[in-house]
Amino acid sequence: MEEGGRKHFDILDSIVFAGMLGVSAIVGVYQAYKSRKSVNAVEEYLVGGQNMSIFPISMSLIASYISGIALLGLPAEMYVYGTQLWSIVIADCFVSLTMAVVYLPVFYGLKITSSYEYLEMRFNHVTRLIGSFIFLLKMLLYIPLVIYVPALAFNQVTGVNLHMIASIVCAVCIFYTTLGGLKAVVWTDAIQTIVMFGGVIVVAVLGTSRVGSVAEVWKRNLDTGRIEFFNMDPNPTVRHTFWTVVIGNYLNWLATCSVNQAMVQRCLAMPNLRKSNITIMIMAIGITTLVSLSCYTGIVIFAAFHDCDPLTTKQIRKPDQLLPYFVMELSRLIPGLPGLFISGVFSAALSTMSTGLNSMAGVIYEDMIKPCLNKPMSDTNASRIMKITVVVIGIVCVALVLLVEKLSGLIQAGKSLSGITAGPLLGVFTLGMFSPYANSQGAIAGALASLCFVAWISFGSQAAVATGKIHFPVKPVSTAGCPEALRSTVANLTVIMETAVKEQPFPLYRMSYLWYTWVGFLTAIVVGSLISWLTGPNKYKPEDAKLYTPIIRNLLNRKFAKKTTDLKMEEKPPSIDGSKIC
C-alpha cells in the first residue's frame, strides 16, 4: 500500500512475517513431540541430549550473539558516529581462540550442565549462587532491550503499537522455548540466522544499487569523515578509538562467549570438544560476516541520505529507526521486502530471547532449586518447573520493556548494561581457573565489589547521557537536498544543541563504555587476590587439576611432580661407596 509516495506494510509483508513466526512455533511443537520419550528429560531440555550436530549449534551461536540490537544499532552507529566501531571484528578471532584454548576445555573436562557448577567445585556454593545471580541480572537487563528493538522497527514500518507487538513476539518465543527446550531453540535459531543473512544482504545490495556503486558509497562517507578505523588516541574518555573498540571490546565479547551460560550450554550440547571448537570457529566467521554487512549497510544508508538527513528533518525520531525507514524507502523495488526485513530483525530478537530464557531456566533449576531439594526430583517434574520458569521470566521481561525506551543509542546502552555483569563474571571464573591460591572469600568479595563498582559507573553514565550532561561528537549531515517543506523544520536545532550541555559530569562517567568490562574484570581479580591473601590462600591438591585451565594445569602438575621427586631424593640413603646419591 502506498500513502504520500511512501510504501507501507501490506498483505504480502504480513504473510512473510507471519510465516517466520509460524515456522518458529511449529519447530517448538515438533521438537517437543520428538523428545517426549527421552530417558533424561532435564538433559534433553537443557543440552539437547549432548548429541547435537555442528550446523544448528553454529547457527544458534551466531544468532544468539547477533541480536536485533546489532542489526539496527550498527547501521545507526555508522551513520551517526562513523566506522570506528567496525573494528570490533578484529577482536572476534582472538576471542574464539581464547575460548577454545582456555575456558571450554575446563567445562568439558568437568562434564557439567550449568557453567556456574564450576564455581561451586572451585570455591563454594555461595560463590555459585552469586555467579548465577549475576548471570540472571545480566539477562534481565539485556532481554528487554532485545525485545524493544524489533518492536521499534515494526512500529516504524507499520505504526502498530510498540508494546502490543512486543507482547506478541514474546508470546511466540515463550511458546516454542517452553515446549521444545534447547533443540527447539537451536533449530529455530538456525532458520532465523538464514533469514537474518537474507534480509541484511538484500538491503545492502538494493541500497548500493540505489546509490550507484560501492565506490560512490565509500566516497560520500569518506568526504564527511565517516571512514575511520585507526583513531589511535589513547584517551579513555573518547567514545570510540582503535584501542577501546579492539582491546576494550575483546573482553566484553570474551565474557559473552566463554563463561556465559547461554553460550557454554550450546557448546556442551556437542558430543566432544573437537566438534565444539569447530562450531566456535564457524561462529567467529558468521559473526564477522554479519557484523560487517550491518556496518556496510550503515554507510549505504548515509550515502543514500547524504543530502537530506531524515533525523534532522524529523522524519524519524531516533537513529535506531534509520534502517527500518530506509527499508520502507527501498520497498517499492521488491514486494515483500519490509516483511523480510522485519522477519530478520525479529529473528535476531527471537533467537537471543529464546537462548536467554532457556539458559536462565537451566540456571535457576540447576543452581537454585536442585541443591535445596531433600531428595532428587523426577525428570518430568524438573522439566515442568523449568517450563514454568520460562513463562514467568518471559512475562517479567515484557514488563521491563517500558524502561528500555528511556535509554540512549542501542549499541551503547546494550554494551553499557552488559558491562555491569560481564566483568565480574569473567573475573571470578578467570580467578578460579588461573589462580590456585584464590579462595572462596576472595572470589565472593571480588565479584560483589566489581558488580557494585561497574553498576555505579554504568548507571551514572547512562543518566548523564539521558540528561544531556554527556554529549558525543557526531559526524556532519546535510539537508541541502531536502524539499523546502522539510528544510524549514530544522531552523533552531543548532542553538538548542549548543546550549544543552553546560555541566561536566563525574570523570568516571565520561569513560568509554567499552572499558566497563575491563574495569569489572580487573576489580574482581585484584580484590579477589588481595582478600584471598589476607584470609589464607587456597592450597592446591593434585585431584583438583581439572578445575584449572590447561596452561596452569600443566605448570602445576610439573611443579607438583618436581616437588614429589625432590622429597623422594631427600629420603633416599647415600650409595655404598659414598661417591654419589642414587
Coordinates of C-alpha atoms in Angstrom, one line a residue:
M1 CA 0.0 0.0 0.0
E2 CA 1.3 3.5 -0.8
E3 CA 0.5 6.6 1.1
G4 CA 2.0 10.0 0.4
G5 CA 4.5 8.4 -2.0
R6 CA 5.8 6.0 0.6
K7 CA 5.1 2.3 0.8
H8 CA 3.6 0.7 3.9
F9 CA 3.4 -2.8 5.3
D10 CA 1.0 -4.7 3.0
I11 CA -0.6 -8.2 2.9
L12 CA 2.5 -9.8 1.3
D13 CA 4.7 -8.4 4.0
S14 CA 2.3 -9.7 6.7
I15 CA 2.4 -13.2 5.1
V16 CA 6.2 -13.3 5.1
F17 CA 6.3 -12.1 8.7
A18 CA 3.6 -14.4 9.9
G19 CA 5.3 -17.3 8.1
M20 CA 8.5 -16.8 10.1
L21 CA 6.6 -16.7 13.4
G22 CA 4.6 -19.8 12.3
V23 CA 7.7 -21.8 11.4
S24 CA 9.3 -21.0 14.8
A25 CA 6.2 -22.2 16.6
I26 CA 6.0 -25.4 14.5
V27 CA 9.6 -26.2 15.3
G28 CA 8.9 -25.9 19.0
V29 CA 5.9 -28.3 18.7
Y30 CA 7.9 -30.8 16.6
Q31 CA 10.9 -30.9 19.0
A32 CA 8.6 -31.3 22.0
Y33 CA 6.9 -34.3 20.2
K34 CA 10.2 -35.8 19.1
S35 CA 11.7 -35.7 22.6
R36 CA 8.6 -36.8 24.5
K37 CA 10.1 -40.3 25.2
S38 CA 13.5 -39.1 26.2
V39 CA 15.0 -41.0 29.1
N40 CA 16.6 -37.9 30.7
A41 CA 14.2 -35.1 30.3
V42 CA 16.4 -32.5 32.1
E43 CA 19.5 -33.2 29.9
E44 CA 17.3 -33.2 26.8
Y45 CA 15.7 -29.9 27.7
L46 CA 19.0 -28.1 28.6
V47 CA 21.7 -29.6 26.4
G48 CA 19.7 -31.5 23.7
G49 CA 21.0 -34.9 25.0
Q50 CA 24.6 -33.8 24.2
N51 CA 24.3 -35.2 20.6
M52 CA 23.6 -32.1 18.6
S53 CA 25.3 -31.6 15.2
I54 CA 27.7 -28.8 14.2
F55 CA 25.4 -26.9 11.8
P56 CA 22.4 -26.0 14.1
I57 CA 24.7 -25.2 17.0
S58 CA 26.9 -22.9 14.9
M59 CA 23.9 -21.1 13.5
S60 CA 22.5 -20.8 17.1
L61 CA 25.7 -19.3 18.4
I62 CA 25.7 -16.7 15.6
A63 CA 22.0 -15.9 16.2
S64 CA 22.4 -15.7 19.9
Y65 CA 25.1 -13.1 19.6
I66 CA 23.8 -11.1 16.7
S67 CA 20.6 -9.7 18.2
G68 CA 18.3 -7.1 16.8
I69 CA 20.4 -4.6 18.7
A70 CA 23.3 -5.3 16.2
L71 CA 21.1 -5.3 13.1
L72 CA 19.5 -1.9 13.9
G73 CA 22.2 -0.4 16.1
L74 CA 25.3 -1.0 14.0
P75 CA 23.9 0.8 10.9
A76 CA 22.8 3.7 13.1
E77 CA 26.2 3.8 14.7
M78 CA 28.0 4.0 11.3
Y79 CA 25.6 6.8 10.2
V80 CA 25.9 9.0 13.3
Y81 CA 29.4 8.4 14.6
G82 CA 31.4 6.8 11.7
T83 CA 33.0 3.4 11.1
Q84 CA 35.5 3.1 14.0
L85 CA 33.2 0.5 15.7
W86 CA 33.5 -1.7 12.7
S87 CA 37.0 -2.7 14.0
I88 CA 35.3 -5.0 16.6
V89 CA 35.6 -7.8 14.0
I90 CA 39.4 -7.8 14.7
A91 CA 38.7 -8.9 18.3
D92 CA 36.4 -11.7 17.3
C93 CA 39.2 -14.0 16.1
F94 CA 41.1 -13.7 19.3
V95 CA 38.0 -14.3 21.4
S96 CA 37.3 -17.5 19.6
L97 CA 40.8 -18.7 20.0
T98 CA 40.9 -17.8 23.7
M99 CA 37.6 -19.5 24.3
A100 CA 38.7 -22.8 22.6
V101 CA 42.1 -22.9 24.4
V102 CA 41.5 -21.5 27.8
Y103 CA 37.8 -21.9 29.0
L104 CA 36.0 -24.6 27.1
P105 CA 38.4 -27.5 28.0
V106 CA 37.7 -26.9 31.7
F107 CA 33.9 -27.1 31.3
Y108 CA 34.1 -30.2 29.1
G109 CA 36.5 -31.9 31.4
L110 CA 34.1 -31.5 34.4
K111 CA 31.0 -32.6 32.4
I112 CA 28.7 -30.0 33.9
T113 CA 25.3 -28.7 32.7
S114 CA 25.5 -25.2 34.3
S115 CA 28.7 -23.3 33.9
Y116 CA 28.1 -22.0 37.4
E117 CA 28.6 -25.5 38.8
Y118 CA 32.2 -24.8 38.2
L119 CA 32.2 -22.0 40.8
E120 CA 30.9 -24.5 43.5
M121 CA 33.5 -27.1 42.6
R122 CA 36.3 -24.5 42.7
F123 CA 35.1 -22.3 45.5
N124 CA 31.8 -23.0 47.3
H125 CA 28.0 -23.0 47.0
V126 CA 27.7 -19.3 47.9
T127 CA 30.0 -18.3 45.0
R128 CA 28.0 -20.4 42.7
L129 CA 24.8 -18.6 43.8
I130 CA 26.4 -15.2 43.3
G131 CA 27.6 -16.2 39.8
S132 CA 24.1 -17.4 38.9
F133 CA 22.6 -14.2 40.3
I134 CA 24.9 -12.0 38.2
F135 CA 24.0 -14.0 35.1
L136 CA 20.3 -13.7 35.8
L137 CA 20.7 -10.0 36.3
K138 CA 22.6 -9.7 33.1
M139 CA 19.8 -11.4 31.1
L140 CA 17.0 -9.5 32.8
L141 CA 18.8 -6.2 31.8
Y142 CA 19.6 -7.4 28.3
I143 CA 16.4 -9.3 27.1
P144 CA 14.0 -6.3 27.4
L145 CA 16.4 -4.3 25.2
V146 CA 16.4 -7.2 22.7
I147 CA 12.6 -7.3 22.7
Y148 CA 12.3 -3.5 22.3
V149 CA 14.5 -3.5 19.2
P150 CA 12.2 -5.4 16.8
A151 CA 9.1 -3.8 18.3
L152 CA 10.6 -0.4 17.5
A153 CA 11.3 -1.5 13.9
F154 CA 7.8 -2.9 13.5
N155 CA 6.3 0.3 14.9
Q156 CA 8.4 2.3 12.3
V157 CA 7.1 0.4 9.3
T158 CA 3.5 -0.4 10.4
G159 CA 2.5 2.1 13.0
V160 CA 1.3 -0.8 15.2
N161 CA 1.6 -0.1 19.0
L162 CA 5.2 -0.9 20.2
H163 CA 4.1 -2.6 23.4
M164 CA 1.4 -4.7 21.7
I165 CA 3.8 -6.2 19.1
A166 CA 6.5 -6.7 21.9
S167 CA 3.9 -8.8 23.8
I168 CA 3.1 -10.9 20.6
V169 CA 6.7 -11.7 19.8
C170 CA 7.4 -12.7 23.4
A171 CA 4.4 -14.9 23.5
V172 CA 5.6 -16.8 20.4
C173 CA 9.1 -17.1 21.8
I174 CA 7.9 -18.3 25.2
F175 CA 5.7 -20.8 23.5
Y176 CA 8.3 -22.6 21.4
T177 CA 11.1 -22.3 24.1
T178 CA 8.8 -23.8 26.7
L179 CA 7.7 -26.7 24.6
G180 CA 10.9 -27.8 22.8
G181 CA 13.8 -26.8 25.1
L182 CA 17.3 -26.4 23.7
K183 CA 16.6 -28.4 20.5
A184 CA 13.7 -26.1 19.6
V185 CA 15.8 -23.0 20.4
V186 CA 18.8 -24.2 18.4
W187 CA 16.8 -25.3 15.3
T188 CA 14.7 -22.1 15.2
D189 CA 17.9 -20.2 15.6
A190 CA 19.3 -21.9 12.5
I191 CA 16.3 -21.0 10.5
Q192 CA 16.3 -17.4 11.9
T193 CA 20.0 -17.0 11.1
I194 CA 19.4 -17.8 7.4
V195 CA 16.5 -15.2 7.4
M196 CA 18.8 -12.6 9.1
F197 CA 21.5 -13.1 6.4
G198 CA 18.9 -12.9 3.7
G199 CA 17.4 -9.7 4.9
V200 CA 20.7 -7.9 5.5
I201 CA 22.2 -9.0 2.2
V202 CA 19.1 -7.9 0.2
V203 CA 19.0 -4.5 1.9
A204 CA 22.8 -3.9 1.3
V205 CA 22.6 -4.9 -2.4
L206 CA 19.5 -2.8 -3.1
G207 CA 20.9 0.1 -1.2
T208 CA 24.1 0.1 -3.1
S209 CA 22.2 -0.1 -6.3
R210 CA 20.2 2.9 -5.3
V211 CA 23.3 5.0 -4.5
G212 CA 25.0 3.8 -7.7
S213 CA 28.1 1.8 -6.7
V214 CA 30.2 0.7 -3.8
A215 CA 32.8 3.3 -4.9
E216 CA 30.2 6.1 -4.6
V217 CA 29.0 4.8 -1.2
W218 CA 32.6 4.9 0.0
K219 CA 33.3 8.4 -1.4
R220 CA 30.3 10.0 0.2
N221 CA 31.2 8.6 3.6
L222 CA 34.9 9.5 3.1
D223 CA 34.0 13.1 2.2
T224 CA 32.2 13.5 5.6
G225 CA 34.9 11.9 7.7
R226 CA 32.9 8.8 8.5
I227 CA 35.5 6.3 7.3
E228 CA 37.7 5.9 10.3
F229 CA 39.4 2.7 11.5
F230 CA 42.7 3.7 13.2
N231 CA 41.9 6.5 15.6
M232 CA 44.9 5.8 17.9
D233 CA 44.0 8.4 20.6
P234 CA 44.9 6.8 24.0
N235 CA 42.4 9.0 25.9
P236 CA 39.9 6.5 27.7
T237 CA 37.1 9.1 27.6
V238 CA 37.0 9.2 23.8
R239 CA 33.9 7.1 22.9
H240 CA 35.5 5.0 20.2
T241 CA 39.1 4.6 19.3
F242 CA 41.1 1.7 17.9
W243 CA 42.1 0.8 21.4
T244 CA 38.6 0.9 23.0
V245 CA 37.0 -1.0 20.2
V246 CA 39.6 -3.7 19.7
I247 CA 41.1 -4.2 23.2
G248 CA 38.1 -2.9 25.2
N249 CA 35.5 -4.9 23.3
Y250 CA 37.7 -8.0 23.2
L251 CA 37.0 -8.7 26.9
N252 CA 33.3 -7.9 26.5
W253 CA 33.0 -10.5 23.7
L254 CA 35.1 -12.9 25.7
A255 CA 32.8 -12.7 28.7
T256 CA 29.7 -13.1 26.5
C257 CA 31.1 -16.2 24.8
S258 CA 33.4 -18.0 27.2
V259 CA 31.7 -18.2 30.6
N260 CA 28.2 -17.1 29.7
Q261 CA 25.8 -20.0 30.4
A262 CA 23.9 -19.3 27.2
M263 CA 27.0 -19.9 25.1
V264 CA 28.5 -22.7 27.2
Q265 CA 25.3 -24.6 27.2
R266 CA 25.3 -24.8 23.4
C267 CA 28.9 -25.8 23.3
L268 CA 28.3 -28.6 25.9
A269 CA 25.5 -29.8 23.6
M270 CA 28.2 -31.1 21.2
P271 CA 29.3 -34.7 21.7
N272 CA 33.0 -33.8 22.0
L273 CA 35.4 -30.8 22.4
R274 CA 36.8 -31.0 18.9
K275 CA 33.3 -30.5 17.3
S276 CA 32.6 -27.8 19.8
N277 CA 35.8 -25.9 18.7
I278 CA 34.7 -26.3 15.1
T279 CA 31.4 -24.6 15.9
I280 CA 33.2 -21.7 17.6
M281 CA 35.3 -21.1 14.5
I282 CA 32.2 -21.1 12.3
M283 CA 30.6 -18.8 14.8
A284 CA 33.5 -16.4 14.5
I285 CA 33.3 -16.3 10.7
G286 CA 29.5 -15.9 10.8
I287 CA 29.6 -13.1 13.3
T288 CA 32.3 -11.2 11.5
T289 CA 30.4 -11.5 8.2
L290 CA 27.0 -10.4 9.7
V291 CA 28.6 -7.5 11.7
S292 CA 30.4 -6.3 8.5
L293 CA 27.3 -6.5 6.5
S294 CA 25.4 -4.5 9.1
C295 CA 28.2 -1.9 9.3
Y296 CA 28.3 -1.6 5.5
T297 CA 24.5 -1.1 5.4
G298 CA 25.0 1.9 7.7
I299 CA 27.4 3.7 5.3
V300 CA 25.0 2.8 2.5
I301 CA 22.1 4.5 4.3
F302 CA 24.2 7.6 4.8
A303 CA 25.2 7.6 1.2
A304 CA 21.5 7.4 0.2
F305 CA 20.5 10.3 2.6
H306 CA 23.8 12.3 2.3
D307 CA 22.0 15.5 1.3
C308 CA 18.7 15.0 3.2
D309 CA 19.1 13.7 6.8
P310 CA 15.9 12.1 8.0
L311 CA 16.8 12.7 11.6
T312 CA 17.4 16.5 11.3
T313 CA 14.2 16.8 9.3
K314 CA 12.2 14.9 11.9
Q315 CA 11.1 12.2 9.5
I316 CA 12.2 9.7 12.2
R317 CA 12.7 10.3 16.0
K318 CA 15.8 8.2 16.8
P319 CA 18.9 6.9 14.9
D320 CA 17.8 3.4 15.7
Q321 CA 14.9 3.9 13.2
L322 CA 17.2 4.7 10.3
L323 CA 17.3 1.1 8.9
P324 CA 13.5 0.5 9.0
Y325 CA 13.0 3.9 7.4
F326 CA 15.5 3.1 4.6
V327 CA 13.9 -0.3 4.0
M328 CA 10.5 1.4 3.5
E329 CA 12.1 3.7 1.0
L330 CA 13.5 0.7 -0.9
S331 CA 10.4 -1.4 -0.7
R332 CA 9.0 0.0 -3.9
L333 CA 11.6 -2.1 -5.7
I334 CA 10.8 -5.5 -4.2
P335 CA 7.3 -6.6 -2.9
G336 CA 7.6 -8.3 0.5
L337 CA 10.9 -6.6 1.4
P338 CA 9.6 -4.9 4.6
G339 CA 8.2 -8.3 5.6
L340 CA 11.6 -10.0 5.0
F341 CA 13.4 -7.2 6.9
I342 CA 11.1 -7.2 9.9
S343 CA 11.4 -11.1 9.9
G344 CA 15.2 -10.7 10.0
V345 CA 15.1 -8.3 12.9
F346 CA 12.5 -10.3 14.8
S347 CA 14.6 -13.5 14.1
A348 CA 17.6 -11.9 15.7
A349 CA 15.5 -10.9 18.7
L350 CA 13.7 -14.3 19.0
S351 CA 16.9 -16.2 18.9
T352 CA 18.6 -14.1 21.6
M353 CA 15.5 -14.1 23.8
S354 CA 14.9 -17.9 23.5
T355 CA 18.5 -18.6 24.3
G356 CA 18.3 -16.4 27.3
L357 CA 15.0 -17.9 28.6
N358 CA 16.3 -21.5 28.1
S359 CA 19.6 -20.8 29.8
M360 CA 18.0 -18.8 32.7
A361 CA 15.6 -21.7 33.3
G362 CA 18.5 -24.1 33.5
V363 CA 20.5 -21.9 35.9
I364 CA 17.5 -21.3 38.2
Y365 CA 16.8 -25.1 38.4
E366 CA 20.4 -26.4 38.5
D367 CA 21.9 -23.7 40.8
M368 CA 19.0 -22.6 43.0
I369 CA 16.2 -25.2 43.1
K370 CA 18.0 -28.6 42.8
P371 CA 20.6 -28.0 45.6
C372 CA 17.7 -27.2 48.0
L373 CA 15.8 -30.4 47.4
N374 CA 15.9 -33.1 50.2
K375 CA 15.5 -35.9 47.6
P376 CA 16.0 -36.0 43.8
M377 CA 13.1 -34.7 41.8
S378 CA 11.8 -36.8 38.9
D379 CA 12.8 -35.7 35.4
T380 CA 9.2 -35.0 34.5
N381 CA 8.6 -32.6 37.4
A382 CA 12.0 -30.9 36.9
S383 CA 11.1 -30.3 33.2
R384 CA 7.8 -28.8 34.2
I385 CA 9.4 -26.5 36.7
M386 CA 11.8 -25.2 34.0
K387 CA 8.9 -24.7 31.6
I388 CA 7.0 -22.7 34.2
T389 CA 10.2 -20.7 34.9
V390 CA 10.5 -19.8 31.2
V391 CA 6.9 -18.4 31.2
V392 CA 7.4 -16.4 34.3
I393 CA 10.8 -14.9 33.2
G394 CA 9.3 -14.1 29.8
I395 CA 6.4 -12.1 31.3
V396 CA 8.8 -10.2 33.6
C397 CA 11.0 -9.3 30.5
V398 CA 7.9 -7.9 28.7
A399 CA 7.1 -5.7 31.6
L400 CA 10.7 -4.4 31.7
V401 CA 10.5 -3.1 28.1
L402 CA 8.9 0.1 29.5
L403 CA 12.3 1.0 31.0
V404 CA 14.2 0.5 27.8
E405 CA 12.6 3.4 26.0
K406 CA 14.5 5.8 28.4
L407 CA 17.9 4.6 27.3
S408 CA 20.2 6.2 24.7
G409 CA 21.5 4.5 21.5
L410 CA 21.1 0.8 21.3
I411 CA 24.7 -0.3 20.9
Q412 CA 25.9 1.9 23.8
A413 CA 23.0 1.0 26.0
G414 CA 23.5 -2.7 25.3
K415 CA 27.2 -2.7 25.9
S416 CA 26.9 -0.5 29.0
L417 CA 24.4 -2.8 30.7
S418 CA 26.3 -6.0 29.7
G419 CA 29.5 -4.4 31.1
I420 CA 27.9 -4.4 34.6
T421 CA 27.9 -8.2 34.8
A422 CA 30.4 -9.3 32.1
G423 CA 33.5 -8.0 34.0
P424 CA 32.6 -9.6 37.4
L425 CA 31.6 -12.9 35.9
L426 CA 34.7 -13.2 33.7
G427 CA 36.9 -12.0 36.6
V428 CA 35.6 -14.7 39.0
F429 CA 35.9 -17.6 36.5
T430 CA 39.4 -16.4 35.4
L431 CA 40.5 -16.0 39.1
G432 CA 39.4 -19.6 39.7
M433 CA 41.0 -21.1 36.6
F434 CA 44.3 -19.2 36.7
S435 CA 45.0 -18.7 40.4
P436 CA 45.3 -21.9 42.5
Y437 CA 45.7 -19.7 45.6
A438 CA 42.4 -17.8 45.3
N439 CA 39.8 -18.9 47.9
S440 CA 36.1 -18.6 48.2
Q441 CA 36.2 -15.4 50.4
G442 CA 38.3 -13.7 47.7
A443 CA 36.0 -14.8 44.9
I444 CA 32.9 -13.5 46.6
A445 CA 34.4 -10.2 47.6
G446 CA 35.9 -9.7 44.1
A447 CA 32.5 -10.4 42.4
L448 CA 30.4 -8.2 44.7
A449 CA 32.9 -5.3 44.7
S450 CA 33.2 -5.4 40.9
L451 CA 29.5 -5.6 40.3
C452 CA 28.7 -2.6 42.5
F453 CA 31.6 -0.5 41.1
V454 CA 30.7 -1.0 37.5
A455 CA 27.0 -0.7 38.1
W456 CA 27.6 2.7 39.7
I457 CA 29.7 3.8 36.7
S458 CA 27.3 2.4 34.1
F459 CA 24.0 3.8 35.5
G460 CA 25.7 7.1 36.3
S461 CA 26.9 7.4 32.7
Q462 CA 23.5 6.5 31.2
A463 CA 21.8 9.1 33.4
A464 CA 24.4 11.7 32.3
V465 CA 23.8 10.9 28.6
A466 CA 20.0 10.9 29.1
T467 CA 20.0 14.3 30.8
G468 CA 22.4 15.8 28.2
K469 CA 25.4 16.2 30.6
I470 CA 27.4 14.0 28.2
H471 CA 27.3 14.6 24.5
F472 CA 29.3 12.7 21.9
P473 CA 30.5 14.5 18.8
V474 CA 28.7 13.2 15.7
K475 CA 29.6 13.2 12.0
P476 CA 28.2 16.0 9.8
V477 CA 24.9 15.7 8.0
S478 CA 23.2 17.8 5.4
T479 CA 19.7 18.9 4.4
A480 CA 20.7 20.7 1.3
G481 CA 18.9 18.2 -1.0
C482 CA 15.6 18.1 1.0
P483 CA 12.4 19.7 -0.2
E484 CA 11.8 23.2 1.2
A485 CA 9.0 21.9 3.5
L486 CA 11.4 19.6 5.3
R487 CA 14.2 22.2 5.5
S488 CA 12.0 24.7 7.3
T489 CA 11.7 22.3 10.3
V490 CA 15.3 22.5 11.3
A491 CA 15.9 26.2 11.8
N492 CA 16.9 26.3 15.5
L493 CA 18.4 22.9 16.1
T494 CA 22.0 24.1 16.3
V495 CA 21.2 26.7 19.0
I496 CA 19.4 24.0 21.1
M497 CA 22.3 21.6 20.8
E498 CA 24.9 24.1 21.8
T499 CA 23.1 25.4 24.9
A500 CA 22.0 22.0 26.2
V501 CA 25.4 20.9 27.5
K502 CA 26.9 23.0 30.3
E503 CA 27.7 20.9 33.4
Q504 CA 30.7 18.5 33.3
P505 CA 29.8 15.0 34.8
F506 CA 31.9 12.9 37.2
P507 CA 35.2 11.9 35.4
L508 CA 34.5 8.1 35.5
Y509 CA 31.1 8.6 33.8
R510 CA 33.0 10.1 30.8
M511 CA 35.0 6.8 30.4
S512 CA 34.2 5.0 27.2
Y513 CA 31.5 2.3 27.8
L514 CA 33.7 -0.3 26.1
W515 CA 36.2 -0.2 29.1
Y516 CA 33.5 -1.2 31.6
T517 CA 34.2 -4.9 31.3
W518 CA 37.9 -4.3 31.8
V519 CA 37.2 -2.3 34.9
G520 CA 34.9 -5.0 36.3
F521 CA 37.3 -7.8 35.3
L522 CA 40.4 -6.2 36.9
T523 CA 38.5 -5.2 40.0
A524 CA 37.3 -8.8 40.6
I525 CA 40.8 -10.1 40.0
V526 CA 42.6 -7.6 42.2
V527 CA 40.1 -7.6 45.1
G528 CA 39.8 -11.4 44.9
S529 CA 43.5 -11.9 45.0
L530 CA 44.0 -9.5 47.9
I531 CA 41.2 -10.9 50.0
S532 CA 42.5 -14.5 49.3
W533 CA 45.9 -13.5 50.5
L534 CA 44.6 -11.8 53.7
T535 CA 42.3 -14.7 54.6
G536 CA 44.7 -17.5 53.9
P537 CA 45.4 -18.8 50.3
N538 CA 43.7 -21.9 48.9
K539 CA 46.1 -25.0 48.9
Y540 CA 46.4 -26.8 45.6
K541 CA 45.7 -30.6 45.5
P542 CA 46.5 -32.8 42.5
E543 CA 43.0 -34.1 42.4
D544 CA 41.8 -30.6 41.7
A545 CA 43.8 -30.3 38.4
K546 CA 40.6 -30.4 36.2
L547 CA 39.5 -27.1 37.8
Y548 CA 42.3 -25.2 36.2
T549 CA 42.8 -24.1 32.6
P550 CA 45.2 -26.5 30.7
I551 CA 48.1 -24.0 30.7
I552 CA 48.0 -23.6 34.5
R553 CA 47.2 -27.3 35.0
N554 CA 50.4 -28.3 33.2
L555 CA 52.5 -25.9 35.2
L556 CA 51.0 -27.1 38.5
N557 CA 51.5 -30.8 37.6
R558 CA 55.2 -30.2 36.7
K559 CA 55.7 -28.2 39.9
F560 CA 54.0 -30.9 42.0
A561 CA 55.9 -33.7 40.2
K562 CA 59.2 -31.9 40.8
K563 CA 58.3 -31.4 44.5
T564 CA 57.5 -35.1 44.9
T565 CA 60.8 -36.1 43.2
D566 CA 62.8 -33.8 45.4
L567 CA 61.2 -35.3 48.5
K568 CA 62.0 -38.9 47.3
M569 CA 65.6 -37.9 46.6
E570 CA 65.9 -36.4 50.2
E571 CA 64.5 -39.6 51.7
K572 CA 66.8 -42.0 49.7
P573 CA 70.1 -43.1 51.6
P574 CA 73.6 -42.5 50.0
S575 CA 75.2 -45.2 47.9
I576 CA 77.7 -47.7 49.5
D577 CA 80.8 -46.1 48.1
G578 CA 79.7 -42.7 49.1
S579 CA 80.6 -41.2 45.7
K580 CA 77.1 -40.3 44.7
I581 CA 73.4 -40.3 45.6
C582 CA 71.3 -42.8 43.8

